[in-house]
Short mmCIF file of C-alpha atoms in Angstrom, two decimals:
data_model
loop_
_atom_site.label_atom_id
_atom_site.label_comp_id
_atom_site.label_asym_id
_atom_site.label_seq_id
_atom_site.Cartn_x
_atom_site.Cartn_y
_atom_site.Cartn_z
CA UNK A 349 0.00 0.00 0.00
CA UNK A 350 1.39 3.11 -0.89
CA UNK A 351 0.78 5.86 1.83
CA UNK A 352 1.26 9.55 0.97
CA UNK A 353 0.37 12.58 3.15
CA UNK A 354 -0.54 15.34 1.28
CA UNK A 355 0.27 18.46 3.11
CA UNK A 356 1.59 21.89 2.36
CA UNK A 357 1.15 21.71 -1.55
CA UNK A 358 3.20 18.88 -1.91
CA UNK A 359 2.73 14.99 -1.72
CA UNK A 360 5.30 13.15 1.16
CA UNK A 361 5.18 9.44 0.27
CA UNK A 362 6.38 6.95 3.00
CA UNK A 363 5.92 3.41 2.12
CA UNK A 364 5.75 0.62 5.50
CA UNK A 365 7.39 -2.50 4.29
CA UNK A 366 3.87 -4.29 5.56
CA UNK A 367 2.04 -2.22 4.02
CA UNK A 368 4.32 -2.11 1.07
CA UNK A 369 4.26 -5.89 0.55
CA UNK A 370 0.59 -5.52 -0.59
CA UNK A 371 1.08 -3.45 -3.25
CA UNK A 372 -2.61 -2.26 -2.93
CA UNK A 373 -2.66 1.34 -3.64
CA UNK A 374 -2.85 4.61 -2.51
CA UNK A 375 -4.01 6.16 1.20
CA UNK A 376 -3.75 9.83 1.67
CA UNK A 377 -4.67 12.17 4.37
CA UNK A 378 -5.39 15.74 3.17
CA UNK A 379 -4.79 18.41 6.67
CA UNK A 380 -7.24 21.16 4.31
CA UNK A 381 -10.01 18.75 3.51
CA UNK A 382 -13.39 19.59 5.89
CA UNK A 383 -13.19 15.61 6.54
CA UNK A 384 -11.34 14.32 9.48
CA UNK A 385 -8.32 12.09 9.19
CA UNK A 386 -10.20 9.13 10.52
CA UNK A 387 -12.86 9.72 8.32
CA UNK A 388 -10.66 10.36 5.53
CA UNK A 389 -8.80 6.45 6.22
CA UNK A 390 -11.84 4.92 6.77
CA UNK A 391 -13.13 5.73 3.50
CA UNK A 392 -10.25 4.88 1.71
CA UNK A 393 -9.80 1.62 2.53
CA UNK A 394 -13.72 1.22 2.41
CA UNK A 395 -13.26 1.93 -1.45
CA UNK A 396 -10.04 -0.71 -1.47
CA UNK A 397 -12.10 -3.09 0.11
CA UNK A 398 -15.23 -3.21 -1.87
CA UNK A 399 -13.39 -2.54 -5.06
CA UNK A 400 -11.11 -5.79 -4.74
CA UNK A 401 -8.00 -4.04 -4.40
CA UNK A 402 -7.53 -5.53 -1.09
CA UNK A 403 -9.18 -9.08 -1.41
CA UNK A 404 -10.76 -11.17 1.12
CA UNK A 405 -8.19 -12.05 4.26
CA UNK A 406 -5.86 -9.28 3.11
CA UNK A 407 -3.57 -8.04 6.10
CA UNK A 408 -3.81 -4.68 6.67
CA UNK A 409 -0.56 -2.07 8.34
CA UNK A 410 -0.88 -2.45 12.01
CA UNK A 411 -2.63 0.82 13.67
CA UNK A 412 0.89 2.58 14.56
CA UNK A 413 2.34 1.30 11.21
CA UNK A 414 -0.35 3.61 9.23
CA UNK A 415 -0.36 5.73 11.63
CA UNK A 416 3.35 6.34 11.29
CA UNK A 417 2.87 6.66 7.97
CA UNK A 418 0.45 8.97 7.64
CA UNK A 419 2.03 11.10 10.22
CA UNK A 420 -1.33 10.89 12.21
CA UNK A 421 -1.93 9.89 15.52
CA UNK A 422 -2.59 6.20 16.26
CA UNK A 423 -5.97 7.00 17.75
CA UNK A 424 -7.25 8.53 14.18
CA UNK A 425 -6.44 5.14 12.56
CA UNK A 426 -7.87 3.11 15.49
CA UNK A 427 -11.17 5.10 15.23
CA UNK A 428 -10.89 4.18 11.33
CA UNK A 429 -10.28 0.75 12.00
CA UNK A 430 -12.80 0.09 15.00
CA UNK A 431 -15.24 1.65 12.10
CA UNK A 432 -14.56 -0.25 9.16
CA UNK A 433 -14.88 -3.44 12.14
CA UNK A 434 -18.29 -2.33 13.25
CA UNK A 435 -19.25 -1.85 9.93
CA UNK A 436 -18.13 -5.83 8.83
CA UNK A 437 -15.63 -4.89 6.54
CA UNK A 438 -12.74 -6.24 8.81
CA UNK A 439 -11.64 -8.49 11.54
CA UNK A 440 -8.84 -7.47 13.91
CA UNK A 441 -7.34 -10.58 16.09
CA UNK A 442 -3.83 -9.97 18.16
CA UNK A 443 -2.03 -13.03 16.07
CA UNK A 444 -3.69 -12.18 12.64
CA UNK A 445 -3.51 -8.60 13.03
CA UNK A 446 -6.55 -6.98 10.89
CA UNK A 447 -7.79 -8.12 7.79
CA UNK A 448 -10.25 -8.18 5.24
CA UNK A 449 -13.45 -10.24 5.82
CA UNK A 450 -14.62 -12.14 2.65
CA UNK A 451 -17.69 -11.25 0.63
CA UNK A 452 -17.14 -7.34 1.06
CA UNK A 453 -16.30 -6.24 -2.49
CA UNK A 454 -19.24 -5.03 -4.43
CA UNK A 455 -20.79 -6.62 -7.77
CA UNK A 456 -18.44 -6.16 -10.60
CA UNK A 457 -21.03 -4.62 -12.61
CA UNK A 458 -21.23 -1.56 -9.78
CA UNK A 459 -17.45 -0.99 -10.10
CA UNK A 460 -17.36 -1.08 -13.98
CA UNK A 461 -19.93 1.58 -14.02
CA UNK A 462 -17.95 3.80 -11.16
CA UNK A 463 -15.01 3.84 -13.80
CA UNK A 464 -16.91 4.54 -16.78
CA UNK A 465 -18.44 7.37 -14.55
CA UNK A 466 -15.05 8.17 -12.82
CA UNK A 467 -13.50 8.44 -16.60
CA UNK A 468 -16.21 11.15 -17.81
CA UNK A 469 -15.81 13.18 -14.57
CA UNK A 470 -11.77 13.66 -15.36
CA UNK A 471 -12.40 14.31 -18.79
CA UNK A 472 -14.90 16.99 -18.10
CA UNK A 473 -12.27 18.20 -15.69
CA UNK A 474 -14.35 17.88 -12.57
CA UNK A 475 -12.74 17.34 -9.41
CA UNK A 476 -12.87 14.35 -7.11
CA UNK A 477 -15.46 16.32 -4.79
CA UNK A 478 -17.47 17.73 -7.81
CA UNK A 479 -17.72 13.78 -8.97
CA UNK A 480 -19.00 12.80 -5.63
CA UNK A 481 -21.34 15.52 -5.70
CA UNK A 482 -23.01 14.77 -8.86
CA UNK A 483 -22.81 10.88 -7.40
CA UNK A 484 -24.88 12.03 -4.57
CA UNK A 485 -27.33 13.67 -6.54
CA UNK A 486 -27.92 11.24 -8.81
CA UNK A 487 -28.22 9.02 -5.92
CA UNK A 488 -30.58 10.87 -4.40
CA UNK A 489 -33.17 11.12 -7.71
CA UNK A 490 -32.86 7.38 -7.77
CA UNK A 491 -34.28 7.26 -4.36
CA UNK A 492 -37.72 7.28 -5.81
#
């Protein structure tokens, strides 16, 4: 997993050889965005998770591993973790460390379409938040 904090204008990477070893993609904490840290982690690896990039039984960093590399403290990424647990998404046990529970990932179909829509957002230039906006609202007039 590659971990980056963004901070400052610029992008620090720091890479934990656990982490490292998954080769899993990207986690990054950004100090301007109105989301908290935890928040922030939690719904990263919530996306990794139920996009397949970390698969079923996948070990995650340890809490002060991530924590070290995200230059946060290891309270924010307990709170994430203790989350994505309540939420199913995880188990933590003291000799297995945390991992990935099976069956999490969502339907293929469901992440096909998020790239197709993820695609036309970039090339109309919108940004991440701007996506997730329009998400939202077309989430909310399929409500009905």
């Amino acid at each position: 997993m590659a971990i980056a904090h963004e901070g400052r204008g610029s992008l620090e990477p720091a890479i934990s050889p656990s982490a490292g070893q998954l080769g899993i993609g990207t986690v990054a904490v950004d100090p301007a965005s109105p989301t908290g840290p935890a928040e922030q982690v939690r719904s990263q690896l919530t996306a990794l998770i139920q996009s397949g990039v970390l698969p079923a039984n996948a070990k995650l960093p340890t809490v002060r591993q991530l924590a070290g590399d995200l230059r946060l403290a290891a309270g924010t990424v307990a709170k994430a973790y203790k989350e994505l647990e309540s939420a199913g998404l995880v188990r933590t046990g003291r000799a297995a460390g945390t991992r990935v529970n099976p069956g999490r990932g969502l339907a293929e179909p469901a992440l096909a379409e998020a790239q197709v829509f993820a695609r036309a957002a970039r090339t109309a230039g919108l940004s991440l938040e701007q996506a997730q906006g329009l998400l939202a609202v077309g989430w909310d007039r399929t409500a009905n």
